[in-house]
Coordinates of C-alpha atoms in Angstrom, one line a residue:
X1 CA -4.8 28.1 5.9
X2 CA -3.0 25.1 3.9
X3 CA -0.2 23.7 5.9
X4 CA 3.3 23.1 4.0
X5 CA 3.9 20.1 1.9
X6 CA 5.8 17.5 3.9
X7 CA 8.1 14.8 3.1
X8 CA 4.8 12.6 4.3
X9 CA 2.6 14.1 1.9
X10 CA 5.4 13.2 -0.9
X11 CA 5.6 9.2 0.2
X12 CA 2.3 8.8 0.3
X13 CA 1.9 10.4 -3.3
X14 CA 4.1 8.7 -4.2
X15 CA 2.8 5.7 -2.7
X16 CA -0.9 6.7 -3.7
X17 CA 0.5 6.5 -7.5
X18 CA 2.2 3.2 -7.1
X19 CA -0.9 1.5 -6.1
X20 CA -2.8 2.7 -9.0
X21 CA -0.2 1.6 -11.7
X22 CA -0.1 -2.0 -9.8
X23 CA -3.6 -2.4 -10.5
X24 CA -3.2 -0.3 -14.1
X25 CA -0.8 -3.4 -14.4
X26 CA -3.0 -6.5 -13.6
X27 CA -1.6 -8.3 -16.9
X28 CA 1.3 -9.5 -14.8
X29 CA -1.4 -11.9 -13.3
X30 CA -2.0 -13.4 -16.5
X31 CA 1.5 -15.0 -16.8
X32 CA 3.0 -16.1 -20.5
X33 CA 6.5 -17.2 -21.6
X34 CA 6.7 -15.9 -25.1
X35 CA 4.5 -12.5 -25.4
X36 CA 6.6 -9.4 -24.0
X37 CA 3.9 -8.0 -22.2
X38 CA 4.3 -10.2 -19.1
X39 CA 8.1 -8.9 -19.0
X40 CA 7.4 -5.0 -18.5
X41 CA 4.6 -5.9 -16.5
X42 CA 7.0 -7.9 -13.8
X43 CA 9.3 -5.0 -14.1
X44 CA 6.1 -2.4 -13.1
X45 CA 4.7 -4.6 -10.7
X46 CA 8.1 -5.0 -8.9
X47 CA 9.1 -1.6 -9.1
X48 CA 5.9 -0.3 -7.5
X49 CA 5.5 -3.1 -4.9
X50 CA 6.8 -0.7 -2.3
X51 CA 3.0 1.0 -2.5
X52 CA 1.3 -0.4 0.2
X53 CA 4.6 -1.0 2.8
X54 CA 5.0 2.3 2.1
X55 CA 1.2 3.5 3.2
X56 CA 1.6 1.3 6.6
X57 CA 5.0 3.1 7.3
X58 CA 3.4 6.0 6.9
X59 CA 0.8 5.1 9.5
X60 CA 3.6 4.2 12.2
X61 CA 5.1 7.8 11.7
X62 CA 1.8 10.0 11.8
X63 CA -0.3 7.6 14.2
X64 CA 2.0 5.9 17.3
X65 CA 2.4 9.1 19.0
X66 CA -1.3 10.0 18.8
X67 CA -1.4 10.8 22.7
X68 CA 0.4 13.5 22.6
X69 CA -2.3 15.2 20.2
X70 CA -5.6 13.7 21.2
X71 CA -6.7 10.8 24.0
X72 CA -7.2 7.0 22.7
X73 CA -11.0 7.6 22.6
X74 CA -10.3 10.7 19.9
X75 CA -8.4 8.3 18.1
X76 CA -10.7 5.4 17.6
X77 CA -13.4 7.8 16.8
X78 CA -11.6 9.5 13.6
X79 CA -10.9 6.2 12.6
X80 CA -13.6 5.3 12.4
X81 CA -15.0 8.1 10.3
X82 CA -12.5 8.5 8.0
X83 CA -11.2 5.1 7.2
X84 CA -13.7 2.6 8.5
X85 CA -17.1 4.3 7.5
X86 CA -15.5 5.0 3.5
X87 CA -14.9 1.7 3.5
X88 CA -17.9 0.0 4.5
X89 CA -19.9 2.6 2.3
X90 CA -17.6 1.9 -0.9
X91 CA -17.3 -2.0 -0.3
X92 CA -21.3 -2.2 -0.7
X93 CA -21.3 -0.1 -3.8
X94 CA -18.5 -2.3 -4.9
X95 CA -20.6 -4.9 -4.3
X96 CA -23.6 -3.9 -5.8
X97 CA -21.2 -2.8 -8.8
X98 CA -20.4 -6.0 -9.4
X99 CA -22.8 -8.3 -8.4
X100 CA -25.9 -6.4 -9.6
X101 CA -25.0 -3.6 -12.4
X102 CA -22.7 -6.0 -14.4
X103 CA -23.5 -9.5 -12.7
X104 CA -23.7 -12.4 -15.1
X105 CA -26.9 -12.7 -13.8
X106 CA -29.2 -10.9 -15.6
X107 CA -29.3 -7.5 -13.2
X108 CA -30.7 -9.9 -10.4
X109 CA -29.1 -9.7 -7.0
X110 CA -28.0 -13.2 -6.4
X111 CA -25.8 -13.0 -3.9
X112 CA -26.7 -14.2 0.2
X113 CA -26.6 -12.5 3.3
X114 CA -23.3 -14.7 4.7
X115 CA -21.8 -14.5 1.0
X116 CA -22.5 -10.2 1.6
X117 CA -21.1 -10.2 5.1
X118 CA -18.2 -12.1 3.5
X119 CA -17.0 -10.1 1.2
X120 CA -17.0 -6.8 3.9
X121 CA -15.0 -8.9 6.8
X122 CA -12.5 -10.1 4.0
X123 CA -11.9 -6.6 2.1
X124 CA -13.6 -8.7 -1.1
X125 CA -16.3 -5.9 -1.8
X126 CA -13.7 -4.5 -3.9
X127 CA -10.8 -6.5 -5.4
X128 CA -8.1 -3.6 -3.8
X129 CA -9.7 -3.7 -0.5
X130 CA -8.4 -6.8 0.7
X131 CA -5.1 -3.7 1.9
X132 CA -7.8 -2.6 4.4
X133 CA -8.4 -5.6 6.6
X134 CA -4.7 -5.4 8.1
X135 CA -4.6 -1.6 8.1
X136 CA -7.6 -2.2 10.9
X137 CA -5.6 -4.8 12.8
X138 CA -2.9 -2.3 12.9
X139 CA -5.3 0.5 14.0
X140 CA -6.1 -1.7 16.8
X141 CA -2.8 -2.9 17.6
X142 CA -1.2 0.9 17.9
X143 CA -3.3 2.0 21.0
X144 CA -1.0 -1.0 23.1
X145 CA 2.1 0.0 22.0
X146 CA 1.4 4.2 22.3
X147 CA 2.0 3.5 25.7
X148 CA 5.3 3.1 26.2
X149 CA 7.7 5.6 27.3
X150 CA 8.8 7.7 25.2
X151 CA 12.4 7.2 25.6
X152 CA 11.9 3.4 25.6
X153 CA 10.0 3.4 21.9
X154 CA 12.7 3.6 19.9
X155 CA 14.8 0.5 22.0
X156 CA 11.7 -2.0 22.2
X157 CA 10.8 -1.3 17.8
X158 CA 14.5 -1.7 16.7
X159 CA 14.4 -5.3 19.0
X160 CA 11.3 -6.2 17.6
X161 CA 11.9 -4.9 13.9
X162 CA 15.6 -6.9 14.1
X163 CA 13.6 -9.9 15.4
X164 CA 11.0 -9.8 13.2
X165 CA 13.3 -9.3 10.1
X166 CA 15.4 -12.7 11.2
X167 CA 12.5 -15.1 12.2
X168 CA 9.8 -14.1 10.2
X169 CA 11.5 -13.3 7.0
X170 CA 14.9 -13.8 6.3
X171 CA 15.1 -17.5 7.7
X172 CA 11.6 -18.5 6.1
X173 CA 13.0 -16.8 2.4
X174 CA 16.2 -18.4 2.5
X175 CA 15.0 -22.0 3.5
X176 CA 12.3 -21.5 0.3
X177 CA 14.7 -20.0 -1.6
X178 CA 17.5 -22.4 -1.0
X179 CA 14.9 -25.5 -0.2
X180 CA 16.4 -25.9 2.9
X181 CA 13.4 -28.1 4.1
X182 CA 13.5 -26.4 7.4
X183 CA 10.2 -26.7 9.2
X184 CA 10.0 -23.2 10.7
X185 CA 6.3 -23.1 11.7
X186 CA 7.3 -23.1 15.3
X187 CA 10.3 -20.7 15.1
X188 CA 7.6 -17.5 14.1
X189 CA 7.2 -15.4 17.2
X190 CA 3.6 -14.9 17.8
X191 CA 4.1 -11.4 19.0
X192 CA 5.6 -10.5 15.5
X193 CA 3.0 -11.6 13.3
X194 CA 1.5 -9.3 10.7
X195 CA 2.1 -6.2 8.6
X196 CA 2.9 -4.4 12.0
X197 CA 6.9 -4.4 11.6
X198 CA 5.9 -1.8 8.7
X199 CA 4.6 0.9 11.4
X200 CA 7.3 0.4 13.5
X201 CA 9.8 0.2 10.7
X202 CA 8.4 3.7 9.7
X203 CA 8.2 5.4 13.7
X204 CA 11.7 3.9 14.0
X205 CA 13.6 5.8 10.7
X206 CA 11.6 9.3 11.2
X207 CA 13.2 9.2 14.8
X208 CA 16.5 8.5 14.1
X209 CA 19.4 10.6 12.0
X210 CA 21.2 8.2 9.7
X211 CA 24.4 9.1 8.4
X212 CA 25.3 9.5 4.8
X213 CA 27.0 6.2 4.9
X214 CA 24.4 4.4 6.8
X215 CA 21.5 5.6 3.9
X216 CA 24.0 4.6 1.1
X217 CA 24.1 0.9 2.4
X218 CA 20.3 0.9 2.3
X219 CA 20.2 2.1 -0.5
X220 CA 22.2 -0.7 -1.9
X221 CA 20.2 -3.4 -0.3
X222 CA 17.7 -2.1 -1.2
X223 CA 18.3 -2.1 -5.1
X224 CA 20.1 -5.8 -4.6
X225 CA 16.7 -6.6 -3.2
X226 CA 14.9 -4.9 -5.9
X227 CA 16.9 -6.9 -8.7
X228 CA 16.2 -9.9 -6.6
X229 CA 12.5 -9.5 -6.9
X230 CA 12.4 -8.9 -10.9
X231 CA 15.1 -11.0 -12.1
X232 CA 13.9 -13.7 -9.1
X233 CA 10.3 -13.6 -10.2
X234 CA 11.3 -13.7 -13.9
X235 CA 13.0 -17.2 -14.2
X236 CA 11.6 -19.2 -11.6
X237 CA 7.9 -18.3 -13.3
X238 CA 9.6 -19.0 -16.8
X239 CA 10.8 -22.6 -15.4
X240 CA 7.7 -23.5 -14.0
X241 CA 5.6 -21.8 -16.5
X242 CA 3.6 -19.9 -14.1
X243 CA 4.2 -16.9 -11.9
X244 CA 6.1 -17.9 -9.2
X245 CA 5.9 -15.6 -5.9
X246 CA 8.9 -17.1 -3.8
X247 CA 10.6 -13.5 -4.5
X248 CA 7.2 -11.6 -4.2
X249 CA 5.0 -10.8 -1.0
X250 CA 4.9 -8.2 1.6
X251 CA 6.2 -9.6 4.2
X252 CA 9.2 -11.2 2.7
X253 CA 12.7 -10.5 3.4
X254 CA 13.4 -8.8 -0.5
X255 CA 10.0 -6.2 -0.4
X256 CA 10.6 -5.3 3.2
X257 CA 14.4 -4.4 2.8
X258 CA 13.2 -2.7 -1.0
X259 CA 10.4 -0.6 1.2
X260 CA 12.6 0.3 3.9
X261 CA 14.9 1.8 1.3
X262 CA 12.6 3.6 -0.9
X263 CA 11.0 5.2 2.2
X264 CA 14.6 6.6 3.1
X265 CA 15.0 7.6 -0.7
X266 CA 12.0 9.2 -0.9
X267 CA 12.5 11.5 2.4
X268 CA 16.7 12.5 1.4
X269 CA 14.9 13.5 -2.1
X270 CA 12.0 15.9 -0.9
X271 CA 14.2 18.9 0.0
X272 CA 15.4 18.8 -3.8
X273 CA 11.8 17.7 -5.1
X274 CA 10.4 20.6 -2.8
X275 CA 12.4 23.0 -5.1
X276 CA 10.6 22.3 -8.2
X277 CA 8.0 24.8 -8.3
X278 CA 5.5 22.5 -10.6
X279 CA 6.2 19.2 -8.7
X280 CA 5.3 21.5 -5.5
X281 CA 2.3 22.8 -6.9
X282 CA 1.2 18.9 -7.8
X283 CA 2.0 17.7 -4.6
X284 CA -0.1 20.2 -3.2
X285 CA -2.7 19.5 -5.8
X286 CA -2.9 15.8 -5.1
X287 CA -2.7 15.7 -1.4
X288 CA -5.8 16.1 0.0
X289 CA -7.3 13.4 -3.0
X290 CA -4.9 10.4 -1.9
X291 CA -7.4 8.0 0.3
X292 CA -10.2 9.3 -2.1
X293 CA -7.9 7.8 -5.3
X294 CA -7.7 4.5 -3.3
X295 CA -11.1 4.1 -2.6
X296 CA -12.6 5.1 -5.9
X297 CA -10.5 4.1 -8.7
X298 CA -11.2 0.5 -8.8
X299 CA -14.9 2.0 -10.3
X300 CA -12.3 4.1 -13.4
X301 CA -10.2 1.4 -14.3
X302 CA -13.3 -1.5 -14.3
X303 CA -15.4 0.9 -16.5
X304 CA -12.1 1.5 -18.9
X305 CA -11.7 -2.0 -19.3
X306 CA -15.4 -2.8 -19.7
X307 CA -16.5 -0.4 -22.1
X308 CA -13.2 0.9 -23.9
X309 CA -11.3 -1.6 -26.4
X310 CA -8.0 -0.9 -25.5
X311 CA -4.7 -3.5 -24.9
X312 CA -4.8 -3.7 -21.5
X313 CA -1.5 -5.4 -22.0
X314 CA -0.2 -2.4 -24.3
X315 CA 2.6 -0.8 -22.1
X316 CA 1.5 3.0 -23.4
X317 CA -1.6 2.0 -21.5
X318 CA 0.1 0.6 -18.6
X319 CA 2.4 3.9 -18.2
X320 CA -0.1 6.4 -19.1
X321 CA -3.5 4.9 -17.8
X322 CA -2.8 5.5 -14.1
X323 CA -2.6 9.1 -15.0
X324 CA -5.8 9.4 -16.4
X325 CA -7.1 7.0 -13.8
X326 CA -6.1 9.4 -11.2
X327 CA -7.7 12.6 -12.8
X328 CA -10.7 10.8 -13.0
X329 CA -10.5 10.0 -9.5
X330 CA -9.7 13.5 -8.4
X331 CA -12.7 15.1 -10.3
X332 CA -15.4 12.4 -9.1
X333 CA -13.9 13.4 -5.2
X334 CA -13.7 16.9 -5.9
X335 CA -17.2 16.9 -7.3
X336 CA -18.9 15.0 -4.7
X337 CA -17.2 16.4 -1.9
X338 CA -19.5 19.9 -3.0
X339 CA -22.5 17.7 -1.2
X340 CA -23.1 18.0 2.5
X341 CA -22.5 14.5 3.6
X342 CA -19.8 14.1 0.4
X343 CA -16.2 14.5 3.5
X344 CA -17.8 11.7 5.1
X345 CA -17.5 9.3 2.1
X346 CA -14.3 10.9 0.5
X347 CA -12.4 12.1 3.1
X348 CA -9.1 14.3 2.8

């Protein structure tokens, strides 16, 4: 029997949705001053930048406490079949999609063995997959810190989330931002390197009840932060003519207090959301088709922009296309998982 839809299942919908209009909206990568396009798109691509933090919280709140449901052997193995062996198996068709069905090249495989092994160890195979490289270091980081005591978790993540959040981004965006000149190469802390202050950022605010007043601040920061990264991005790329990413990237200060917040919005707002019978119904309709969307719709959108002549820069396609994007997605996954071996490849 179907478990209840959980405010989990909701962020990573939601999150699941985000990613595909980020990649719906790739015209932001092609930067220019005078057309409008680039405009809306710096306003979509900021909007949904939260997409991936998001997913990694996600994995902090469903995966630290894995010993208390299964031992660390358990846990490496379903790993390893539902994210690791889907993404080997989709990289190489990715691969072969692009480098031998619509290669330059004539339909002739020219690419080597080291260029092949490449593109799997960097999360090239597929241009998305480069999101899956760090979601392995932080698989293999969580067995080390699911030790702790239980009663000593929450202490040791706020210290490290509060250290991270001074040394490795706030000092680093306001020397860039205000060209401070600092060198701050040797004021990183090793330890808190990486995407892993996103897990613990996540474990740390499902474990915690924060008052009304306490949310409303974050909420504020976080929309200051938001403004910060639209606004920001928009007039130091128009000075310099090109897009400038000094207000963009995940680990910078702006998208991790943005994140933080939308993940708190997202969880006060489910109760309400949960009320709406047809938003229900489509949560429970998309939720076991998430990872599946990830993994496949890179092969949607590439055929929509190879064989359809649409304005990838039209903003009707860039709000509606993720929607269709998606359904394709969900039909391929429902469709192949009717084969035997079809769970292994598109897991729920």
């Amino acid at each position: 029997m179907d478990r209840e839809v959980n405010e989990l299942d909701f962020i990573n919908i939601v999150s699941t949705i985000g990613a595909v209009f980020l990649h719906v909206n790739n015209c932001f990568w092609s930067f220019s001053s005078t057309e409008r396009y680039w405009a809306t798109a710096n306003v979509i691509e900021s909007v949904f930048y939260f997409a991936v933090p998001l997913f990694f919280m996600l994995c902090g709140v469903t995966l630290i406490d894995y010993r208390y449901k299964y031992s660390t052997r358990d846990y490496i193995k379903k790993r390893f079949i539902k994210v690791f062996i889907p993404y080997i198996f989709w990289s190489i068709i990715g691969i072969i999609w692009t480098h031998l069905i619509f290669s330059t090249n004539q339909g002739v495989f020219k690419i080597s063995l080291k260029e092949f092994i490449n593109l799997l160890l960097s999360g090239n195979g597929i241009r998305y997959f480069w999101f899956f490289i760090p979601l392995f270091m932080i698989y293999i980081s969580i067995p080390f810190i699911a030790f702790l005591e239980q009663d000593k978790k929450l202490t040791v993540f706020k210290i490290y989330i509060l250290f991270y959040i001074v040394m490795n981004a706030a000092l680093p965006f306001f020397n860039n931002v205000f060209q401070l000149g600092l060198n701050l190469t040797q004021w990183r802390i090793p330890i808190l390197e990486g995407f892993m202050v996103y897990p613990l950022l996540g474990y740390v605010i499902n474990n915690i009840q924060l008052t009304k007043r306490f949310r409303h601040i974050i909420y504020f920061i976080g929309l200051f932060s938001l403004i910060l990264i639209i606004f920001g991005t928009y007039y130091e790329s128009i000075k310099i003519n090109a897009i400038n990413e000094i207000f963009k990237g995940y680990l910078n200060l702006p998208c991790i207090l943005y994140s933080l917040s939308m993940f708190c919005f997202l969880r006060e707002i489910f109760p309400k959301i949960k009320n709406n019978k047809m938003v229900y119904l489509f949560i429970k309709w998309l939720r076991p088709y998430t990872f599946s969307i990830f993994l496949i719709h890179f092969f949607f959108l590439d055929s929509i922009e190879r064989f359809l002549s649409i304005d990838q820069r039209s903003i009707i396609y860039r709000l509606i296309g993720p929607f269709v994007v998606i359904i394709l997605s969900v039909c391929f996954a429902y469709i192949i998982r009717l084969f035997k071996y079809g769970k292994f490849i598109l897991p729920k």
